[in-house]
PDB file of C-alpha atoms in Angstrom:
ATOM      1  CA  UNK A   1      72.750  73.229 100.580  1.00  0.00           C
ATOM      2  CA  UNK A   2      76.379  74.247  99.544  1.00  0.00           C
ATOM      3  CA  UNK A   3      77.983  71.722  96.611  1.00  0.00           C
ATOM      4  CA  UNK A   4      81.872  73.035  96.579  1.00  0.00           C
ATOM      5  CA  UNK A   5      82.728  72.548  92.538  1.00  0.00           C
ATOM      6  CA  UNK A   6      86.112  69.978  91.960  1.00  0.00           C
ATOM      7  CA  UNK A   7      88.839  69.759  89.141  1.00  0.00           C
ATOM      8  CA  UNK A   8      90.551  67.033  87.746  1.00  0.00           C
ATOM      9  CA  UNK A   9      94.583  68.003  88.413  1.00  0.00           C
ATOM     10  CA  UNK A  10      96.942  66.107  86.794  1.00  0.00           C
ATOM     11  CA  UNK A  11     100.604  65.637  88.461  1.00  0.00           C
ATOM     12  CA  UNK A  12     103.504  64.299  85.952  1.00  0.00           C
ATOM     13  CA  UNK A  13     106.620  63.483  87.993  1.00  0.00           C
ATOM     14  CA  UNK A  14     109.952  63.226  86.006  1.00  0.00           C
ATOM     15  CA  UNK A  15     112.828  61.254  88.039  1.00  0.00           C
ATOM     16  CA  UNK A  16     111.802  62.459  91.450  1.00  0.00           C
ATOM     17  CA  UNK A  17     111.008  65.490  91.216  1.00  0.00           C
ATOM     18  CA  UNK A  18     106.801  66.085  90.879  1.00  0.00           C
ATOM     19  CA  UNK A  19     104.769  69.228  89.207  1.00  0.00           C
ATOM     20  CA  UNK A  20     101.333  70.021  89.705  1.00  0.00           C
ATOM     21  CA  UNK A  21     100.146  71.024  86.070  1.00  0.00           C
ATOM     22  CA  UNK A  22      98.350  73.633  85.223  1.00  0.00           C
ATOM     23  CA  UNK A  23      94.663  73.038  84.844  1.00  0.00           C
ATOM     24  CA  UNK A  24      94.344  74.041  80.591  1.00  0.00           C
ATOM     25  CA  UNK A  25      98.023  71.543  80.144  1.00  0.00           C
ATOM     26  CA  UNK A  26      96.933  69.740  77.263  1.00  0.00           C
ATOM     27  CA  UNK A  27      98.020  66.150  78.520  1.00  0.00           C
ATOM     28  CA  UNK A  28      97.894  64.103  75.654  1.00  0.00           C
ATOM     29  CA  UNK A  29      99.860  66.184  73.596  1.00  0.00           C
ATOM     30  CA  UNK A  30     102.306  65.983  76.660  1.00  0.00           C
ATOM     31  CA  UNK A  31     102.369  62.843  76.681  1.00  0.00           C
ATOM     32  CA  UNK A  32     102.939  62.111  72.607  1.00  0.00           C
ATOM     33  CA  UNK A  33     106.005  64.982  73.777  1.00  0.00           C
ATOM     34  CA  UNK A  34     107.385  62.850  76.093  1.00  0.00           C
ATOM     35  CA  UNK A  35     107.999  59.568  74.164  1.00  0.00           C
ATOM     36  CA  UNK A  36     108.991  61.669  71.441  1.00  0.00           C
ATOM     37  CA  UNK A  37     112.016  62.743  73.541  1.00  0.00           C
ATOM     38  CA  UNK A  38     112.165  59.626  74.946  1.00  0.00           C
ATOM     39  CA  UNK A  39     113.106  58.172  71.510  1.00  0.00           C
ATOM     40  CA  UNK A  40     115.661  60.830  71.314  1.00  0.00           C
ATOM     41  CA  UNK A  41     119.428  61.091  73.100  1.00  0.00           C
ATOM     42  CA  UNK A  42     118.110  63.948  75.136  1.00  0.00           C
ATOM     43  CA  UNK A  43     115.356  66.668  74.172  1.00  0.00           C
ATOM     44  CA  UNK A  44     112.798  69.256  76.344  1.00  0.00           C
ATOM     45  CA  UNK A  45     109.565  68.955  77.521  1.00  0.00           C
ATOM     46  CA  UNK A  46     107.708  72.305  77.755  1.00  0.00           C
ATOM     47  CA  UNK A  47     104.989  72.390  80.430  1.00  0.00           C
ATOM     48  CA  UNK A  48     102.948  74.625  82.431  1.00  0.00           C
ATOM     49  CA  UNK A  49     102.308  74.491  86.047  1.00  0.00           C
ATOM     50  CA  UNK A  50      99.781  75.548  88.900  1.00  0.00           C
ATOM     51  CA  UNK A  51     100.784  78.574  89.189  1.00  0.00           C
ATOM     52  CA  UNK A  52     100.815  79.493  85.975  1.00  0.00           C
ATOM     53  CA  UNK A  53     104.619  79.000  85.235  1.00  0.00           C
ATOM     54  CA  UNK A  54     106.345  77.362  82.264  1.00  0.00           C
ATOM     55  CA  UNK A  55     108.991  74.286  82.726  1.00  0.00           C
ATOM     56  CA  UNK A  56     110.942  73.129  80.274  1.00  0.00           C
ATOM     57  CA  UNK A  57     112.602  69.483  81.781  1.00  0.00           C
ATOM     58  CA  UNK A  58     115.150  67.753  79.751  1.00  0.00           C
ATOM     59  CA  UNK A  59     113.424  64.098  79.299  1.00  0.00           C
ATOM     60  CA  UNK A  60     116.171  61.388  77.597  1.00  0.00           C
ATOM     61  CA  UNK A  61     115.299  57.475  77.163  1.00  0.00           C
ATOM     62  CA  UNK A  62     115.975  56.878  80.944  1.00  0.00           C
ATOM     63  CA  UNK A  63     113.873  59.030  82.041  1.00  0.00           C
ATOM     64  CA  UNK A  64     111.549  57.834  84.849  1.00  0.00           C
ATOM     65  CA  UNK A  65     108.149  59.651  83.622  1.00  0.00           C
ATOM     66  CA  UNK A  66     104.595  59.494  86.128  1.00  0.00           C
ATOM     67  CA  UNK A  67     101.354  61.420  84.852  1.00  0.00           C
ATOM     68  CA  UNK A  68      98.873  60.827  87.465  1.00  0.00           C
ATOM     69  CA  UNK A  69      95.232  62.343  88.494  1.00  0.00           C
ATOM     70  CA  UNK A  70      93.368  63.715  90.884  1.00  0.00           C
ATOM     71  CA  UNK A  71      89.871  65.712  91.988  1.00  0.00           C
ATOM     72  CA  UNK A  72      90.901  68.034  94.105  1.00  0.00           C
ATOM     73  CA  UNK A  73      88.705  71.346  94.891  1.00  0.00           C
ATOM     74  CA  UNK A  74      88.047  74.257  91.799  1.00  0.00           C
ATOM     75  CA  UNK A  75      90.564  76.961  91.878  1.00  0.00           C
ATOM     76  CA  UNK A  76      89.233  79.869  89.655  1.00  0.00           C
ATOM     77  CA  UNK A  77      92.519  81.243  89.340  1.00  0.00           C
ATOM     78  CA  UNK A  78      94.454  78.036  87.597  1.00  0.00           C
ATOM     79  CA  UNK A  79      93.508  78.757  83.875  1.00  0.00           C
ATOM     80  CA  UNK A  80      96.888  77.814  82.391  1.00  0.00           C
ATOM     81  CA  UNK A  81      98.358  81.116  81.149  1.00  0.00           C
ATOM     82  CA  UNK A  82     101.840  81.375  82.091  1.00  0.00           C
ATOM     83  CA  UNK A  83     101.265  86.095  81.836  1.00  0.00           C
ATOM     84  CA  UNK A  84      98.777  85.464  84.464  1.00  0.00           C
ATOM     85  CA  UNK A  85     100.927  83.901  87.388  1.00  0.00           C
ATOM     86  CA  UNK A  86      99.674  83.667  90.560  1.00  0.00           C
ATOM     87  CA  UNK A  87     101.786  82.561  93.188  1.00  0.00           C
ATOM     88  CA  UNK A  88     102.462  78.670  94.504  1.00  0.00           C
ATOM     89  CA  UNK A  89     100.256  75.994  95.384  1.00  0.00           C
ATOM     90  CA  UNK A  90     100.588  77.100  98.961  1.00  0.00           C
ATOM     91  CA  UNK A  91      98.754  80.411  98.162  1.00  0.00           C
ATOM     92  CA  UNK A  92      95.519  80.791 100.400  1.00  0.00           C
ATOM     93  CA  UNK A  93      93.226  83.516  98.562  1.00  0.00           C
ATOM     94  CA  UNK A  94      93.133  86.962 100.054  1.00  0.00           C
ATOM     95  CA  UNK A  95      89.616  87.518 100.286  1.00  0.00           C
TER      96      UNK A  95
END
């Protein structure tokens, strides 16, 4: 029987814009950074998204942030290494 590997994927929505986080993104550290930024007049928070691309978002005390998680099919390309970009979430692996 062939069993498919899975992984937990986190997503973050900031003011109605949703990003899928890279597998190696440190979610607890990201939450801490967002909490700190929310107490300022505005601070950029950096994170890595699927495709191993860096994103920088300005977070203020009025920003709405939601972090969610789900189990998805394993994707070996999703390493969190921004030096190894691999396209975007809708890429279909070529075999």
